[in-house]
Amino acid sequence: MSARLVRHPTAIAGVEVIARTPLADARGVFERLYCAMDLAALGGGRPIVQINRSLTRARGTVRGLHYQRPPHAETKFVTCLRGAVWDLALDLRAGSPTFLQWHAERLEAERPTTLVIPEGCAHGFQTLTEDCELLYLHTAPHVPEAEGGVRVDDPRLAIPWPLPLGERSARDRALALLDDEFRGIAS
């Protein structure tokens, strides 16, 4: 592991915060966002196969909580390029000791960090500022038939979102609440 990318594990296995060390001089900043040599193990040895960007205009907007079912499960590396978000990983792995527990990080453009969301965890975020731009690196391509989701306001999770829930997509609002029968997703 290089000194430019430092891994910090969380209480949820596989969910990690990557602290990046930018190089700065009078010209500006150069920053390494990902290095396969240092971080490939976090993606289960799978390469990055898709890179996505999102731009969310309004403060308080919530996106998520989304995941892909096996065999299309993915690890995501999420970085904030503009603004600030409260970024969350929810453990949905069947049999995990941290099943239905979550970890959230404040990601912001001025704070060089990346949140790693492993396979079997759902991902979502709430914008803390206007005009938030995120960059996502994925270890699997998006497959619409493999999409899954969990409602952000599910009382079983009791997630204390930092702001009142703002805009959400019709799809996210229509997600079902977790029932007592939900035992997680297989890996």
PDB file of C-alpha atoms in Angstrom:
ATOM      1  CA  MET A   1       0.000   0.000   0.000  1.00  0.00           C
ATOM      2  CA  SER A   2       1.390   3.360  -0.958  1.00  0.00           C
ATOM      3  CA  ALA A   3       1.365   6.365   1.322  1.00  0.00           C
ATOM      4  CA  ARG A   4      -0.909   8.078  -1.224  1.00  0.00           C
ATOM      5  CA  LEU A   5      -3.777   5.620  -0.592  1.00  0.00           C
ATOM      6  CA  VAL A   6      -4.287   4.542   3.015  1.00  0.00           C
ATOM      7  CA  ARG A   7      -7.007   2.019   3.929  1.00  0.00           C
ATOM      8  CA  HIS A   8      -9.107   2.443   7.077  1.00  0.00           C
ATOM      9  CA  PRO A   9     -11.420  -0.504   7.873  1.00  0.00           C
ATOM     10  CA  THR A  10     -14.810   0.072   9.480  1.00  0.00           C
ATOM     11  CA  ALA A  11     -16.843  -2.187  11.784  1.00  0.00           C
ATOM     12  CA  ILE A  12     -18.446  -3.770   8.680  1.00  0.00           C
ATOM     13  CA  ALA A  13     -16.157  -6.249   6.912  1.00  0.00           C
ATOM     14  CA  GLY A  14     -15.135  -4.971   3.493  1.00  0.00           C
ATOM     15  CA  VAL A  15     -16.496  -1.454   4.002  1.00  0.00           C
ATOM     16  CA  GLU A  16     -13.408   0.727   4.054  1.00  0.00           C
ATOM     17  CA  VAL A  17     -12.512   4.383   3.880  1.00  0.00           C
ATOM     18  CA  ILE A  18      -9.574   5.155   1.618  1.00  0.00           C
ATOM     19  CA  ALA A  19      -7.694   8.303   2.609  1.00  0.00           C
ATOM     20  CA  ARG A  20      -5.958   9.834  -0.395  1.00  0.00           C
ATOM     21  CA  THR A  21      -2.905  12.086  -0.161  1.00  0.00           C
ATOM     22  CA  PRO A  22      -2.910  14.640  -2.975  1.00  0.00           C
ATOM     23  CA  LEU A  23       0.287  16.260  -4.230  1.00  0.00           C
ATOM     24  CA  ALA A  24      -0.047  20.032  -4.264  1.00  0.00           C
ATOM     25  CA  ASP A  25       2.138  22.871  -5.460  1.00  0.00           C
ATOM     26  CA  ALA A  26       1.705  26.339  -6.923  1.00  0.00           C
ATOM     27  CA  ARG A  27       0.126  24.855 -10.079  1.00  0.00           C
ATOM     28  CA  GLY A  28      -2.641  23.044  -8.197  1.00  0.00           C
ATOM     29  CA  VAL A  29      -3.250  19.449  -7.170  1.00  0.00           C
ATOM     30  CA  PHE A  30      -2.584  15.985  -8.574  1.00  0.00           C
ATOM     31  CA  GLU A  31      -4.411  13.118  -6.906  1.00  0.00           C
ATOM     32  CA  ARG A  32      -4.486   9.351  -7.350  1.00  0.00           C
ATOM     33  CA  LEU A  33      -8.095   8.113  -7.068  1.00  0.00           C
ATOM     34  CA  TYR A  34      -7.440   4.409  -7.615  1.00  0.00           C
ATOM     35  CA  CYS A  35      -4.442   2.101  -8.018  1.00  0.00           C
ATOM     36  CA  ALA A  36      -5.047  -1.568  -8.835  1.00  0.00           C
ATOM     37  CA  MET A  37      -1.742  -2.530  -7.235  1.00  0.00           C
ATOM     38  CA  ASP A  38      -2.876  -1.036  -3.905  1.00  0.00           C
ATOM     39  CA  LEU A  39      -6.654  -1.570  -3.951  1.00  0.00           C
ATOM     40  CA  ALA A  40      -7.543  -4.521  -6.205  1.00  0.00           C
ATOM     41  CA  ALA A  41      -7.871  -6.843  -3.201  1.00  0.00           C
ATOM     42  CA  LEU A  42     -10.788  -4.703  -1.969  1.00  0.00           C
ATOM     43  CA  GLY A  43     -12.688  -5.628  -5.117  1.00  0.00           C
ATOM     44  CA  GLY A  44     -12.116  -9.337  -4.557  1.00  0.00           C
ATOM     45  CA  GLY A  45      -9.389  -9.259  -7.178  1.00  0.00           C
ATOM     46  CA  ARG A  46     -11.935  -8.242  -9.815  1.00  0.00           C
ATOM     47  CA  PRO A  47     -10.947  -5.395 -12.120  1.00  0.00           C
ATOM     48  CA  ILE A  48     -12.799  -2.115 -12.421  1.00  0.00           C
ATOM     49  CA  VAL A  49     -15.106  -2.612 -15.426  1.00  0.00           C
ATOM     50  CA  GLN A  50     -17.420   0.396 -15.265  1.00  0.00           C
ATOM     51  CA  ILE A  51     -17.041   4.030 -14.200  1.00  0.00           C
ATOM     52  CA  ASN A  52     -20.122   6.164 -13.520  1.00  0.00           C
ATOM     53  CA  ARG A  53     -20.730   9.765 -12.533  1.00  0.00           C
ATOM     54  CA  SER A  54     -23.759  11.293 -10.861  1.00  0.00           C
ATOM     55  CA  LEU A  55     -24.711  14.923 -10.449  1.00  0.00           C
ATOM     56  CA  THR A  56     -27.403  15.695  -7.901  1.00  0.00           C
ATOM     57  CA  ARG A  57     -28.661  19.265  -7.897  1.00  0.00           C
ATOM     58  CA  ALA A  58     -30.707  19.754  -4.706  1.00  0.00           C
ATOM     59  CA  ARG A  59     -29.503  19.620  -1.100  1.00  0.00           C
ATOM     60  CA  GLY A  60     -31.234  16.869   0.935  1.00  0.00           C
ATOM     61  CA  THR A  61     -31.803  14.587  -2.074  1.00  0.00           C
ATOM     62  CA  VAL A  62     -31.436  10.885  -1.319  1.00  0.00           C
ATOM     63  CA  ARG A  63     -30.361   8.215  -3.790  1.00  0.00           C
ATOM     64  CA  GLY A  64     -30.465   4.547  -2.832  1.00  0.00           C
ATOM     65  CA  LEU A  65     -30.200   2.202  -1.173  1.00  0.00           C
ATOM     66  CA  HIS A  66     -29.184   0.123  -4.223  1.00  0.00           C
ATOM     67  CA  TYR A  67     -27.370  -3.148  -4.856  1.00  0.00           C
ATOM     68  CA  GLN A  68     -27.041  -5.838  -7.516  1.00  0.00           C
ATOM     69  CA  ARG A  69     -27.910  -9.462  -6.791  1.00  0.00           C
ATOM     70  CA  PRO A  70     -25.407 -12.255  -7.477  1.00  0.00           C
ATOM     71  CA  PRO A  71     -23.981 -13.249  -9.856  1.00  0.00           C
ATOM     72  CA  HIS A  72     -23.867  -9.561 -10.832  1.00  0.00           C
ATOM     73  CA  ALA A  73     -22.907  -8.255  -7.383  1.00  0.00           C
ATOM     74  CA  GLU A  74     -20.325  -5.489  -7.430  1.00  0.00           C
ATOM     75  CA  THR A  75     -17.875  -3.620  -5.278  1.00  0.00           C
ATOM     76  CA  LYS A  76     -18.109   0.166  -5.587  1.00  0.00           C
ATOM     77  CA  PHE A  77     -15.455   2.783  -4.909  1.00  0.00           C
ATOM     78  CA  VAL A  78     -17.277   6.105  -4.350  1.00  0.00           C
ATOM     79  CA  THR A  79     -15.565   9.500  -4.445  1.00  0.00           C
ATOM     80  CA  CYS A  80     -17.100  12.968  -4.143  1.00  0.00           C
ATOM     81  CA  LEU A  81     -15.773  15.368  -6.775  1.00  0.00           C
ATOM     82  CA  ARG A  82     -17.977  18.372  -5.938  1.00  0.00           C
ATOM     83  CA  GLY A  83     -20.063  19.307  -2.916  1.00  0.00           C
ATOM     84  CA  ALA A  84     -20.604  17.050   0.099  1.00  0.00           C
ATOM     85  CA  VAL A  85     -22.675  13.925   0.720  1.00  0.00           C
ATOM     86  CA  TRP A  86     -23.461  11.563   3.583  1.00  0.00           C
ATOM     87  CA  ASP A  87     -22.554   8.248   1.924  1.00  0.00           C
ATOM     88  CA  LEU A  88     -23.847   4.982   3.386  1.00  0.00           C
ATOM     89  CA  ALA A  89     -23.144   1.260   3.038  1.00  0.00           C
ATOM     90  CA  LEU A  90     -25.738  -1.215   4.397  1.00  0.00           C
ATOM     91  CA  ASP A  91     -24.716  -4.832   5.025  1.00  0.00           C
ATOM     92  CA  LEU A  92     -27.236  -7.206   3.407  1.00  0.00           C
ATOM     93  CA  ARG A  93     -25.025 -10.307   3.355  1.00  0.00           C
ATOM     94  CA  ALA A  94     -26.818 -13.408   4.592  1.00  0.00           C
ATOM     95  CA  GLY A  95     -25.075 -14.745   7.697  1.00  0.00           C
ATOM     96  CA  SER A  96     -22.901 -11.661   8.186  1.00  0.00           C
ATOM     97  CA  PRO A  97     -22.273 -10.714  11.838  1.00  0.00           C
ATOM     98  CA  THR A  98     -23.101  -7.122  10.851  1.00  0.00           C
ATOM     99  CA  PHE A  99     -26.256  -7.982   8.859  1.00  0.00           C
ATOM    100  CA  LEU A 100     -28.527  -4.900   8.533  1.00  0.00           C
ATOM    101  CA  GLN A 101     -25.903  -2.657  10.123  1.00  0.00           C
ATOM    102  CA  TRP A 102     -24.712   0.381   8.229  1.00  0.00           C
ATOM    103  CA  HIS A 103     -21.710   2.664   8.074  1.00  0.00           C
ATOM    104  CA  ALA A 104     -21.835   6.253   6.797  1.00  0.00           C
ATOM    105  CA  GLU A 105     -19.089   8.717   5.899  1.00  0.00           C
ATOM    106  CA  ARG A 106     -19.164  12.350   4.967  1.00  0.00           C
ATOM    107  CA  LEU A 107     -17.560  12.525   1.531  1.00  0.00           C
ATOM    108  CA  GLU A 108     -16.679  15.947   0.196  1.00  0.00           C
ATOM    109  CA  ALA A 109     -14.581  17.365  -2.585  1.00  0.00           C
ATOM    110  CA  GLU A 110     -12.237  19.134  -0.144  1.00  0.00           C
ATOM    111  CA  ARG A 111     -11.620  15.975   1.910  1.00  0.00           C
ATOM    112  CA  PRO A 112      -9.746  13.359  -0.139  1.00  0.00           C
ATOM    113  CA  THR A 113     -11.536  10.128   0.799  1.00  0.00           C
ATOM    114  CA  THR A 114     -13.221   7.264  -1.001  1.00  0.00           C
ATOM    115  CA  LEU A 115     -15.785   4.864   0.475  1.00  0.00           C
ATOM    116  CA  VAL A 116     -15.540   1.217  -0.576  1.00  0.00           C
ATOM    117  CA  ILE A 117     -18.858  -0.660  -0.632  1.00  0.00           C
ATOM    118  CA  PRO A 118     -18.295  -4.423  -1.061  1.00  0.00           C
ATOM    119  CA  GLU A 119     -20.476  -6.998  -2.777  1.00  0.00           C
ATOM    120  CA  GLY A 120     -23.560  -7.757  -0.710  1.00  0.00           C
ATOM    121  CA  CYS A 121     -23.889  -4.243   0.653  1.00  0.00           C
ATOM    122  CA  ALA A 122     -26.431  -1.679  -0.510  1.00  0.00           C
ATOM    123  CA  HIS A 123     -25.306   1.868  -1.207  1.00  0.00           C
ATOM    124  CA  GLY A 124     -27.021   5.217  -0.904  1.00  0.00           C
ATOM    125  CA  PHE A 125     -26.317   8.829  -0.090  1.00  0.00           C
ATOM    126  CA  GLN A 126     -27.882  12.121   0.895  1.00  0.00           C
ATOM    127  CA  THR A 127     -26.614  15.398  -0.536  1.00  0.00           C
ATOM    128  CA  LEU A 128     -25.494  17.890   2.106  1.00  0.00           C
ATOM    129  CA  THR A 129     -24.917  20.690  -0.391  1.00  0.00           C
ATOM    130  CA  GLU A 130     -26.300  21.639  -3.771  1.00  0.00           C
ATOM    131  CA  ASP A 131     -24.691  20.339  -6.968  1.00  0.00           C
ATOM    132  CA  CYS A 132     -23.007  17.186  -5.668  1.00  0.00           C
ATOM    133  CA  GLU A 133     -20.972  15.189  -8.141  1.00  0.00           C
ATOM    134  CA  LEU A 134     -19.887  11.623  -7.393  1.00  0.00           C
ATOM    135  CA  LEU A 135     -17.565   9.269  -9.253  1.00  0.00           C
ATOM    136  CA  TYR A 136     -18.166   5.507  -8.936  1.00  0.00           C
ATOM    137  CA  LEU A 137     -15.789   2.714  -9.916  1.00  0.00           C
ATOM    138  CA  HIS A 138     -17.516  -0.689 -10.272  1.00  0.00           C
ATOM    139  CA  THR A 139     -16.203  -4.256 -10.428  1.00  0.00           C
ATOM    140  CA  ALA A 140     -19.268  -5.421 -12.411  1.00  0.00           C
ATOM    141  CA  PRO A 141     -21.351  -3.817 -15.130  1.00  0.00           C
ATOM    142  CA  HIS A 142     -24.860  -2.634 -14.322  1.00  0.00           C
ATOM    143  CA  VAL A 143     -27.473  -5.315 -15.037  1.00  0.00           C
ATOM    144  CA  PRO A 144     -31.044  -3.974 -14.672  1.00  0.00           C
ATOM    145  CA  GLU A 145     -32.499  -7.447 -14.002  1.00  0.00           C
ATOM    146  CA  ALA A 146     -30.144  -7.833 -11.011  1.00  0.00           C
ATOM    147  CA  GLU A 147     -31.119  -4.545  -9.335  1.00  0.00           C
ATOM    148  CA  GLY A 148     -32.273  -4.583  -5.761  1.00  0.00           C
ATOM    149  CA  GLY A 149     -33.049  -1.879  -3.274  1.00  0.00           C
ATOM    150  CA  VAL A 150     -33.963  -1.076   0.297  1.00  0.00           C
ATOM    151  CA  ARG A 151     -36.072   1.901   1.352  1.00  0.00           C
ATOM    152  CA  VAL A 152     -34.043   4.641   2.984  1.00  0.00           C
ATOM    153  CA  ASP A 153     -36.802   5.269   5.532  1.00  0.00           C
ATOM    154  CA  ASP A 154     -37.256   1.625   6.554  1.00  0.00           C
ATOM    155  CA  PRO A 155     -38.037   1.657  10.317  1.00  0.00           C
ATOM    156  CA  ARG A 156     -36.176  -1.648  10.766  1.00  0.00           C
ATOM    157  CA  LEU A 157     -32.950   0.177   9.834  1.00  0.00           C
ATOM    158  CA  ALA A 158     -33.648   3.439  11.723  1.00  0.00           C
ATOM    159  CA  ILE A 159     -31.078   5.378   9.694  1.00  0.00           C
ATOM    160  CA  PRO A 160     -30.760   8.923  11.101  1.00  0.00           C
ATOM    161  CA  TRP A 161     -30.299  10.811   7.830  1.00  0.00           C
ATOM    162  CA  PRO A 162     -28.618  14.153   8.582  1.00  0.00           C
ATOM    163  CA  LEU A 163     -31.278  16.225   6.784  1.00  0.00           C
ATOM    164  CA  PRO A 164     -34.999  15.736   6.219  1.00  0.00           C
ATOM    165  CA  LEU A 165     -35.451  13.352   3.288  1.00  0.00           C
ATOM    166  CA  GLY A 166     -35.623  15.423   0.133  1.00  0.00           C
ATOM    167  CA  GLU A 167     -36.128  14.382  -3.464  1.00  0.00           C
ATOM    168  CA  ARG A 168     -36.178  10.655  -4.199  1.00  0.00           C
ATOM    169  CA  SER A 169     -36.869   8.845  -7.423  1.00  0.00           C
ATOM    170  CA  ALA A 170     -40.247   7.178  -7.922  1.00  0.00           C
ATOM    171  CA  ARG A 171     -38.395   3.851  -8.010  1.00  0.00           C
ATOM    172  CA  ASP A 172     -36.737   4.480  -4.629  1.00  0.00           C
ATOM    173  CA  ARG A 173     -40.000   5.631  -3.003  1.00  0.00           C
ATOM    174  CA  ALA A 174     -41.738   2.469  -4.282  1.00  0.00           C
ATOM    175  CA  LEU A 175     -39.249   0.022  -2.753  1.00  0.00           C
ATOM    176  CA  ALA A 176     -40.842  -2.350  -0.257  1.00  0.00           C
ATOM    177  CA  LEU A 177     -40.008  -2.252   3.435  1.00  0.00           C
ATOM    178  CA  LEU A 178     -37.922  -5.133   4.745  1.00  0.00           C
ATOM    179  CA  ASP A 179     -40.127  -7.815   6.214  1.00  0.00           C
ATOM    180  CA  ASP A 180     -39.295 -10.185   9.064  1.00  0.00           C
ATOM    181  CA  GLU A 181     -38.591 -12.907   6.501  1.00  0.00           C
ATOM    182  CA  PHE A 182     -35.730 -11.002   4.858  1.00  0.00           C
ATOM    183  CA  ARG A 183     -32.556 -12.954   5.638  1.00  0.00           C
ATOM    184  CA  GLY A 184     -30.159 -11.190   3.296  1.00  0.00           C
ATOM    185  CA  ILE A 185     -28.660 -11.838  -0.094  1.00  0.00           C
ATOM    186  CA  ALA A 186     -26.454 -14.785  -0.835  1.00  0.00           C
ATOM    187  CA  SER A 187     -22.886 -14.168  -1.860  1.00  0.00           C
TER     188      SER A 187
END
